[in-house]
């Protein structure tokens, strides 16, 4: 925690290497962030996708701080499962909060932590894609935060919500964490490319890719169609 700077909050490695008086607690921080993205509505600035990808690269370090597992595959599987569970619990809290506080959220004034436009955009996204929005939203910042809230607001069937919630969380966590782990090993073994030496490029690339749908969606909404006709 020495030499802390606010920009560290946007750096996934800050959380992975997080320690308290020498005690490594990166695993618990990663799980908390995944939960917070949907359970505490802070997903618009926390590094979700890039955090999971890098967690795959540093999976052994994260898991060994809690339990030693010799098998690399079991390490990655355990980490992915824990992250999936955290994501499921976060979505449940988001759904509950949406169901209980829908009117309040729509009338709440904007602040640094809350932007009503994100809720409106997520509602449109949800209405267009239905239950599949829960799956799509896992891979899209901002929507990942607000999709379960909107599901609660529109009173989506709880069994249907839980099905998509569980499915999306496991697909999201396993795909990103396994990709980070095995891509790191493949490039290092076959091309001597150490992804740990290119963390900034990875983070910027993942942020850019995942933000494209958000920028497109918001940009499309901001361009209002014109139906003006030229005077004769």
PDB file of C-alpha atoms in Angstrom:
ATOM      1  CA  UNK A   1       0.000   0.000   0.000  1.00  0.00           C
ATOM      2  CA  UNK A   2       3.041   2.271  -0.109  1.00  0.00           C
ATOM      3  CA  UNK A   3       3.103   5.173  -2.582  1.00  0.00           C
ATOM      4  CA  UNK A   4      -0.599   4.852  -3.290  1.00  0.00           C
ATOM      5  CA  UNK A   5      -1.964   6.960  -6.135  1.00  0.00           C
ATOM      6  CA  UNK A   6      -5.596   7.279  -7.213  1.00  0.00           C
ATOM      7  CA  UNK A   7      -4.739   6.076 -10.710  1.00  0.00           C
ATOM      8  CA  UNK A   8      -3.866   2.725  -9.120  1.00  0.00           C
ATOM      9  CA  UNK A   9      -7.603   2.052  -8.845  1.00  0.00           C
ATOM     10  CA  UNK A  10      -7.691   1.620 -12.620  1.00  0.00           C
ATOM     11  CA  UNK A  11      -4.728  -0.768 -12.645  1.00  0.00           C
ATOM     12  CA  UNK A  12      -5.704  -4.474 -12.416  1.00  0.00           C
ATOM     13  CA  UNK A  13      -2.270  -5.433 -11.079  1.00  0.00           C
ATOM     14  CA  UNK A  14      -2.810  -3.133  -8.108  1.00  0.00           C
ATOM     15  CA  UNK A  15      -5.583  -5.444  -6.946  1.00  0.00           C
ATOM     16  CA  UNK A  16      -3.878  -8.704  -7.875  1.00  0.00           C
ATOM     17  CA  UNK A  17      -0.730  -7.790  -5.899  1.00  0.00           C
ATOM     18  CA  UNK A  18      -2.673  -6.120  -3.091  1.00  0.00           C
ATOM     19  CA  UNK A  19      -1.223  -6.758   0.362  1.00  0.00           C
ATOM     20  CA  UNK A  20      -1.917  -5.635   3.908  1.00  0.00           C
ATOM     21  CA  UNK A  21       1.220  -5.460   6.037  1.00  0.00           C
ATOM     22  CA  UNK A  22       2.855  -8.082   3.842  1.00  0.00           C
ATOM     23  CA  UNK A  23      -0.189 -10.362   3.765  1.00  0.00           C
ATOM     24  CA  UNK A  24      -1.224 -11.075   0.161  1.00  0.00           C
ATOM     25  CA  UNK A  25      -4.987 -10.674  -0.208  1.00  0.00           C
ATOM     26  CA  UNK A  26      -5.209 -10.307  -3.986  1.00  0.00           C
ATOM     27  CA  UNK A  27      -7.656 -13.203  -4.386  1.00  0.00           C
ATOM     28  CA  UNK A  28     -10.153 -11.664  -1.982  1.00  0.00           C
ATOM     29  CA  UNK A  29      -9.804  -8.256  -3.617  1.00  0.00           C
ATOM     30  CA  UNK A  30     -10.449  -9.746  -7.066  1.00  0.00           C
ATOM     31  CA  UNK A  31     -13.559 -11.525  -5.780  1.00  0.00           C
ATOM     32  CA  UNK A  32     -14.795  -8.371  -4.081  1.00  0.00           C
ATOM     33  CA  UNK A  33     -14.361  -6.316  -7.253  1.00  0.00           C
ATOM     34  CA  UNK A  34     -16.307  -8.847  -9.317  1.00  0.00           C
ATOM     35  CA  UNK A  35     -19.081  -8.725  -6.723  1.00  0.00           C
ATOM     36  CA  UNK A  36     -18.947  -4.928  -6.517  1.00  0.00           C
ATOM     37  CA  UNK A  37     -19.323  -4.480 -10.269  1.00  0.00           C
ATOM     38  CA  UNK A  38     -22.885  -5.750 -10.089  1.00  0.00           C
ATOM     39  CA  UNK A  39     -23.679  -5.801  -6.379  1.00  0.00           C
ATOM     40  CA  UNK A  40     -22.435  -2.341  -5.440  1.00  0.00           C
ATOM     41  CA  UNK A  41     -22.996  -0.613  -8.815  1.00  0.00           C
ATOM     42  CA  UNK A  42     -19.398   0.508  -9.316  1.00  0.00           C
ATOM     43  CA  UNK A  43     -18.799  -1.256 -12.628  1.00  0.00           C
ATOM     44  CA  UNK A  44     -18.314   1.849 -14.719  1.00  0.00           C
ATOM     45  CA  UNK A  45     -14.774   2.400 -13.422  1.00  0.00           C
ATOM     46  CA  UNK A  46     -13.547  -0.900 -11.986  1.00  0.00           C
ATOM     47  CA  UNK A  47     -11.329  -3.001 -14.326  1.00  0.00           C
ATOM     48  CA  UNK A  48     -13.535  -6.062 -14.857  1.00  0.00           C
ATOM     49  CA  UNK A  49     -12.519  -7.886 -18.046  1.00  0.00           C
ATOM     50  CA  UNK A  50      -8.846  -6.939 -17.913  1.00  0.00           C
ATOM     51  CA  UNK A  51      -8.739  -7.935 -14.240  1.00  0.00           C
ATOM     52  CA  UNK A  52      -9.994 -11.445 -15.007  1.00  0.00           C
ATOM     53  CA  UNK A  53      -7.643 -11.886 -17.967  1.00  0.00           C
ATOM     54  CA  UNK A  54      -4.651 -10.886 -15.833  1.00  0.00           C
ATOM     55  CA  UNK A  55      -5.941 -13.024 -12.974  1.00  0.00           C
ATOM     56  CA  UNK A  56      -5.598 -15.956 -15.377  1.00  0.00           C
ATOM     57  CA  UNK A  57      -1.966 -15.032 -15.950  1.00  0.00           C
ATOM     58  CA  UNK A  58      -1.269 -14.649 -12.215  1.00  0.00           C
ATOM     59  CA  UNK A  59      -3.634 -17.426 -11.120  1.00  0.00           C
ATOM     60  CA  UNK A  60      -1.046 -19.428  -9.206  1.00  0.00           C
ATOM     61  CA  UNK A  61       0.043 -16.407  -7.211  1.00  0.00           C
ATOM     62  CA  UNK A  62      -3.584 -15.629  -6.314  1.00  0.00           C
ATOM     63  CA  UNK A  63      -4.547 -19.173  -5.308  1.00  0.00           C
ATOM     64  CA  UNK A  64      -1.303 -20.116  -3.528  1.00  0.00           C
ATOM     65  CA  UNK A  65      -1.821 -17.270  -1.077  1.00  0.00           C
ATOM     66  CA  UNK A  66      -4.780 -19.273   0.207  1.00  0.00           C
ATOM     67  CA  UNK A  67      -4.166 -22.921  -0.686  1.00  0.00           C
ATOM     68  CA  UNK A  68      -1.424 -24.774  -2.578  1.00  0.00           C
ATOM     69  CA  UNK A  69      -2.614 -26.824  -5.552  1.00  0.00           C
ATOM     70  CA  UNK A  70       0.041 -28.488  -7.688  1.00  0.00           C
ATOM     71  CA  UNK A  71      -2.132 -28.859 -10.778  1.00  0.00           C
ATOM     72  CA  UNK A  72      -2.207 -25.722 -12.928  1.00  0.00           C
ATOM     73  CA  UNK A  73      -5.549 -26.764 -14.412  1.00  0.00           C
ATOM     74  CA  UNK A  74      -7.148 -27.132 -10.971  1.00  0.00           C
ATOM     75  CA  UNK A  75      -5.696 -23.762  -9.976  1.00  0.00           C
ATOM     76  CA  UNK A  76      -7.355 -22.021 -12.907  1.00  0.00           C
ATOM     77  CA  UNK A  77     -10.581 -23.965 -12.466  1.00  0.00           C
ATOM     78  CA  UNK A  78     -10.835 -23.077  -8.768  1.00  0.00           C
ATOM     79  CA  UNK A  79     -10.123 -19.410  -9.450  1.00  0.00           C
ATOM     80  CA  UNK A  80     -12.682 -19.298 -12.276  1.00  0.00           C
ATOM     81  CA  UNK A  81     -15.305 -20.955 -10.099  1.00  0.00           C
ATOM     82  CA  UNK A  82     -14.756 -18.561  -7.209  1.00  0.00           C
ATOM     83  CA  UNK A  83     -15.028 -15.594  -9.563  1.00  0.00           C
ATOM     84  CA  UNK A  84     -18.201 -17.045 -11.099  1.00  0.00           C
ATOM     85  CA  UNK A  85     -19.795 -17.394  -7.662  1.00  0.00           C
ATOM     86  CA  UNK A  86     -18.853 -13.804  -6.798  1.00  0.00           C
ATOM     87  CA  UNK A  87     -20.449 -12.650 -10.054  1.00  0.00           C
ATOM     88  CA  UNK A  88     -23.623 -14.630  -9.354  1.00  0.00           C
ATOM     89  CA  UNK A  89     -23.958 -13.142  -5.885  1.00  0.00           C
ATOM     90  CA  UNK A  90     -23.348  -9.650  -7.239  1.00  0.00           C
ATOM     91  CA  UNK A  91     -26.109 -10.035  -9.816  1.00  0.00           C
ATOM     92  CA  UNK A  92     -28.514 -11.316  -7.147  1.00  0.00           C
ATOM     93  CA  UNK A  93     -27.902  -8.213  -5.063  1.00  0.00           C
ATOM     94  CA  UNK A  94     -28.339  -6.022  -8.157  1.00  0.00           C
ATOM     95  CA  UNK A  95     -31.630  -7.739  -9.025  1.00  0.00           C
ATOM     96  CA  UNK A  96     -32.918  -7.369  -5.477  1.00  0.00           C
ATOM     97  CA  UNK A  97     -31.955  -3.717  -5.329  1.00  0.00           C
ATOM     98  CA  UNK A  98     -33.640  -3.035  -8.673  1.00  0.00           C
ATOM     99  CA  UNK A  99     -36.815  -4.783  -7.575  1.00  0.00           C
ATOM    100  CA  UNK A 100     -36.942  -2.790  -4.341  1.00  0.00           C
ATOM    101  CA  UNK A 101     -35.704   0.601  -5.534  1.00  0.00           C
ATOM    102  CA  UNK A 102     -36.760   1.022  -9.177  1.00  0.00           C
ATOM    103  CA  UNK A 103     -38.654   4.276  -8.696  1.00  0.00           C
ATOM    104  CA  UNK A 104     -35.922   5.727  -6.507  1.00  0.00           C
ATOM    105  CA  UNK A 105     -33.218   4.968  -9.077  1.00  0.00           C
ATOM    106  CA  UNK A 106     -35.097   6.708 -11.893  1.00  0.00           C
ATOM    107  CA  UNK A 107     -35.639   9.814  -9.756  1.00  0.00           C
ATOM    108  CA  UNK A 108     -32.117   9.906  -8.289  1.00  0.00           C
ATOM    109  CA  UNK A 109     -29.955  12.857  -9.389  1.00  0.00           C
ATOM    110  CA  UNK A 110     -26.677  12.209 -11.193  1.00  0.00           C
ATOM    111  CA  UNK A 111     -23.456  12.033  -9.211  1.00  0.00           C
ATOM    112  CA  UNK A 112     -19.951  10.684  -9.678  1.00  0.00           C
ATOM    113  CA  UNK A 113     -21.128   7.243  -8.578  1.00  0.00           C
ATOM    114  CA  UNK A 114     -24.464   7.273 -10.355  1.00  0.00           C
ATOM    115  CA  UNK A 115     -25.478   8.165 -13.910  1.00  0.00           C
ATOM    116  CA  UNK A 116     -29.145   7.821 -14.811  1.00  0.00           C
ATOM    117  CA  UNK A 117     -28.299   7.628 -18.530  1.00  0.00           C
ATOM    118  CA  UNK A 118     -26.521   4.324 -17.889  1.00  0.00           C
ATOM    119  CA  UNK A 119     -29.689   2.915 -16.385  1.00  0.00           C
ATOM    120  CA  UNK A 120     -31.797   4.099 -19.342  1.00  0.00           C
ATOM    121  CA  UNK A 121     -29.329   2.689 -21.868  1.00  0.00           C
ATOM    122  CA  UNK A 122     -29.222  -0.624 -20.016  1.00  0.00           C
ATOM    123  CA  UNK A 123     -33.015  -0.783 -19.936  1.00  0.00           C
ATOM    124  CA  UNK A 124     -33.160  -0.314 -23.730  1.00  0.00           C
ATOM    125  CA  UNK A 125     -30.472  -2.976 -24.136  1.00  0.00           C
ATOM    126  CA  UNK A 126     -32.364  -5.333 -21.852  1.00  0.00           C
ATOM    127  CA  UNK A 127     -35.725  -4.813 -23.595  1.00  0.00           C
ATOM    128  CA  UNK A 128     -34.129  -5.525 -26.980  1.00  0.00           C
ATOM    129  CA  UNK A 129     -32.332  -8.733 -26.006  1.00  0.00           C
ATOM    130  CA  UNK A 130     -34.429 -10.068 -23.106  1.00  0.00           C
ATOM    131  CA  UNK A 131     -32.764 -12.752 -20.997  1.00  0.00           C
ATOM    132  CA  UNK A 132     -29.791 -12.877 -23.361  1.00  0.00           C
ATOM    133  CA  UNK A 133     -28.963  -9.357 -22.177  1.00  0.00           C
ATOM    134  CA  UNK A 134     -27.749 -10.863 -18.910  1.00  0.00           C
ATOM    135  CA  UNK A 135     -25.204 -12.910 -20.878  1.00  0.00           C
ATOM    136  CA  UNK A 136     -24.187 -10.110 -23.237  1.00  0.00           C
ATOM    137  CA  UNK A 137     -23.898  -7.625 -20.379  1.00  0.00           C
ATOM    138  CA  UNK A 138     -21.255  -9.708 -18.607  1.00  0.00           C
ATOM    139  CA  UNK A 139     -18.782  -8.798 -21.338  1.00  0.00           C
ATOM    140  CA  UNK A 140     -19.741  -5.120 -21.620  1.00  0.00           C
ATOM    141  CA  UNK A 141     -18.687  -2.536 -19.011  1.00  0.00           C
ATOM    142  CA  UNK A 142     -21.487  -0.376 -17.578  1.00  0.00           C
ATOM    143  CA  UNK A 143     -24.177  -2.750 -18.898  1.00  0.00           C
ATOM    144  CA  UNK A 144     -22.629  -5.417 -16.658  1.00  0.00           C
ATOM    145  CA  UNK A 145     -23.418  -3.190 -13.698  1.00  0.00           C
ATOM    146  CA  UNK A 146     -26.941  -2.173 -14.593  1.00  0.00           C
ATOM    147  CA  UNK A 147     -28.398  -5.260 -16.337  1.00  0.00           C
ATOM    148  CA  UNK A 148     -29.331  -7.075 -13.107  1.00  0.00           C
ATOM    149  CA  UNK A 149     -30.789  -3.859 -11.681  1.00  0.00           C
ATOM    150  CA  UNK A 150     -32.980  -3.442 -14.747  1.00  0.00           C
ATOM    151  CA  UNK A 151     -33.976  -7.116 -14.536  1.00  0.00           C
ATOM    152  CA  UNK A 152     -35.217  -6.413 -11.034  1.00  0.00           C
ATOM    153  CA  UNK A 153     -37.004  -3.225 -12.055  1.00  0.00           C
ATOM    154  CA  UNK A 154     -38.949  -4.967 -14.847  1.00  0.00           C
ATOM    155  CA  UNK A 155     -39.684  -7.928 -12.538  1.00  0.00           C
ATOM    156  CA  UNK A 156     -38.007 -10.517 -14.707  1.00  0.00           C
ATOM    157  CA  UNK A 157     -39.021 -14.047 -13.655  1.00  0.00           C
ATOM    158  CA  UNK A 158     -36.631 -15.062 -10.867  1.00  0.00           C
ATOM    159  CA  UNK A 159     -35.984 -18.588 -12.166  1.00  0.00           C
ATOM    160  CA  UNK A 160     -35.260 -17.263 -15.641  1.00  0.00           C
ATOM    161  CA  UNK A 161     -33.006 -14.573 -14.180  1.00  0.00           C
ATOM    162  CA  UNK A 162     -31.060 -17.102 -12.101  1.00  0.00           C
ATOM    163  CA  UNK A 163     -30.574 -19.366 -15.107  1.00  0.00           C
ATOM    164  CA  UNK A 164     -29.034 -16.572 -17.189  1.00  0.00           C
ATOM    165  CA  UNK A 165     -27.215 -15.204 -14.153  1.00  0.00           C
ATOM    166  CA  UNK A 166     -25.435 -18.501 -13.433  1.00  0.00           C
ATOM    167  CA  UNK A 167     -24.769 -19.284 -17.080  1.00  0.00           C
ATOM    168  CA  UNK A 168     -23.379 -15.834 -17.879  1.00  0.00           C
ATOM    169  CA  UNK A 169     -21.167 -15.696 -14.806  1.00  0.00           C
ATOM    170  CA  UNK A 170     -19.519 -19.049 -15.514  1.00  0.00           C
ATOM    171  CA  UNK A 171     -19.055 -18.279 -19.226  1.00  0.00           C
ATOM    172  CA  UNK A 172     -17.570 -14.861 -18.425  1.00  0.00           C
ATOM    173  CA  UNK A 173     -15.180 -15.982 -15.702  1.00  0.00           C
ATOM    174  CA  UNK A 174     -14.009 -19.234 -17.322  1.00  0.00           C
ATOM    175  CA  UNK A 175     -13.485 -17.726 -20.786  1.00  0.00           C
ATOM    176  CA  UNK A 176     -11.416 -14.750 -19.631  1.00  0.00           C
ATOM    177  CA  UNK A 177      -9.410 -16.463 -16.898  1.00  0.00           C
ATOM    178  CA  UNK A 178      -8.647 -19.563 -18.978  1.00  0.00           C
ATOM    179  CA  UNK A 179      -7.766 -17.329 -21.958  1.00  0.00           C
ATOM    180  CA  UNK A 180      -5.314 -15.353 -19.855  1.00  0.00           C
ATOM    181  CA  UNK A 181      -3.691 -18.477 -18.393  1.00  0.00           C
ATOM    182  CA  UNK A 182      -3.328 -20.557 -21.548  1.00  0.00           C
ATOM    183  CA  UNK A 183      -2.521 -17.705 -23.920  1.00  0.00           C
ATOM    184  CA  UNK A 184       0.259 -16.656 -21.556  1.00  0.00           C
ATOM    185  CA  UNK A 185       1.688 -20.185 -21.517  1.00  0.00           C
ATOM    186  CA  UNK A 186       1.317 -20.664 -25.284  1.00  0.00           C
ATOM    187  CA  UNK A 187       3.067 -17.423 -26.230  1.00  0.00           C
ATOM    188  CA  UNK A 188       5.834 -17.913 -23.679  1.00  0.00           C
ATOM    189  CA  UNK A 189       6.567 -21.504 -24.708  1.00  0.00           C
ATOM    190  CA  UNK A 190       6.306 -21.113 -28.482  1.00  0.00           C
ATOM    191  CA  UNK A 191       7.378 -17.528 -29.135  1.00  0.00           C
ATOM    192  CA  UNK A 192       9.200 -16.525 -25.928  1.00  0.00           C
ATOM    193  CA  UNK A 193       6.735 -13.674 -25.507  1.00  0.00           C
ATOM    194  CA  UNK A 194       6.140 -12.924 -21.830  1.00  0.00           C
ATOM    195  CA  UNK A 195       2.760 -11.213 -21.479  1.00  0.00           C
ATOM    196  CA  UNK A 196       3.766 -10.019 -18.029  1.00  0.00           C
ATOM    197  CA  UNK A 197       6.109  -7.620 -19.776  1.00  0.00           C
ATOM    198  CA  UNK A 198       3.257  -6.177 -21.839  1.00  0.00           C
ATOM    199  CA  UNK A 199       0.592  -5.629 -19.190  1.00  0.00           C
ATOM    200  CA  UNK A 200      -0.163  -2.030 -20.188  1.00  0.00           C
ATOM    201  CA  UNK A 201      -0.766  -3.038 -23.806  1.00  0.00           C
ATOM    202  CA  UNK A 202      -3.051  -5.870 -22.698  1.00  0.00           C
ATOM    203  CA  UNK A 203      -5.098  -3.625 -20.419  1.00  0.00           C
ATOM    204  CA  UNK A 204      -5.454  -0.877 -23.010  1.00  0.00           C
ATOM    205  CA  UNK A 205      -6.380  -3.413 -25.688  1.00  0.00           C
ATOM    206  CA  UNK A 206      -9.030  -5.125 -23.553  1.00  0.00           C
ATOM    207  CA  UNK A 207     -10.511  -1.814 -22.425  1.00  0.00           C
ATOM    208  CA  UNK A 208     -10.686  -0.619 -26.030  1.00  0.00           C
ATOM    209  CA  UNK A 209     -12.345  -3.818 -27.258  1.00  0.00           C
ATOM    210  CA  UNK A 210     -14.907  -3.997 -24.458  1.00  0.00           C
ATOM    211  CA  UNK A 211     -15.752  -0.299 -24.697  1.00  0.00           C
ATOM    212  CA  UNK A 212     -16.568  -0.432 -28.424  1.00  0.00           C
ATOM    213  CA  UNK A 213     -20.152  -1.680 -27.835  1.00  0.00           C
ATOM    214  CA  UNK A 214     -20.672   1.010 -25.174  1.00  0.00           C
ATOM    215  CA  UNK A 215     -19.400   3.813 -27.390  1.00  0.00           C
ATOM    216  CA  UNK A 216     -21.456   2.539 -30.310  1.00  0.00           C
ATOM    217  CA  UNK A 217     -24.595   2.265 -28.215  1.00  0.00           C
ATOM    218  CA  UNK A 218     -24.264   5.680 -26.627  1.00  0.00           C
ATOM    219  CA  UNK A 219     -23.207   7.290 -29.915  1.00  0.00           C
ATOM    220  CA  UNK A 220     -26.159   5.789 -31.726  1.00  0.00           C
ATOM    221  CA  UNK A 221     -28.539   7.142 -29.110  1.00  0.00           C
ATOM    222  CA  UNK A 222     -27.016  10.618 -29.194  1.00  0.00           C
ATOM    223  CA  UNK A 223     -27.623  10.989 -32.931  1.00  0.00           C
ATOM    224  CA  UNK A 224     -31.294  11.776 -33.193  1.00  0.00           C
ATOM    225  CA  UNK A 225     -32.944  11.085 -36.556  1.00  0.00           C
ATOM    226  CA  UNK A 226     -34.228  14.071 -38.451  1.00  0.00           C
ATOM    227  CA  UNK A 227     -37.494  14.015 -40.315  1.00  0.00           C
ATOM    228  CA  UNK A 228     -37.314  17.490 -41.684  1.00  0.00           C
ATOM    229  CA  UNK A 229     -38.557  18.058 -45.230  1.00  0.00           C
ATOM    230  CA  UNK A 230     -37.341  20.757 -47.504  1.00  0.00           C
ATOM    231  CA  UNK A 231     -39.885  23.549 -48.096  1.00  0.00           C
ATOM    232  CA  UNK A 232     -41.350  23.537 -51.555  1.00  0.00           C
TER     233      UNK A 232
END
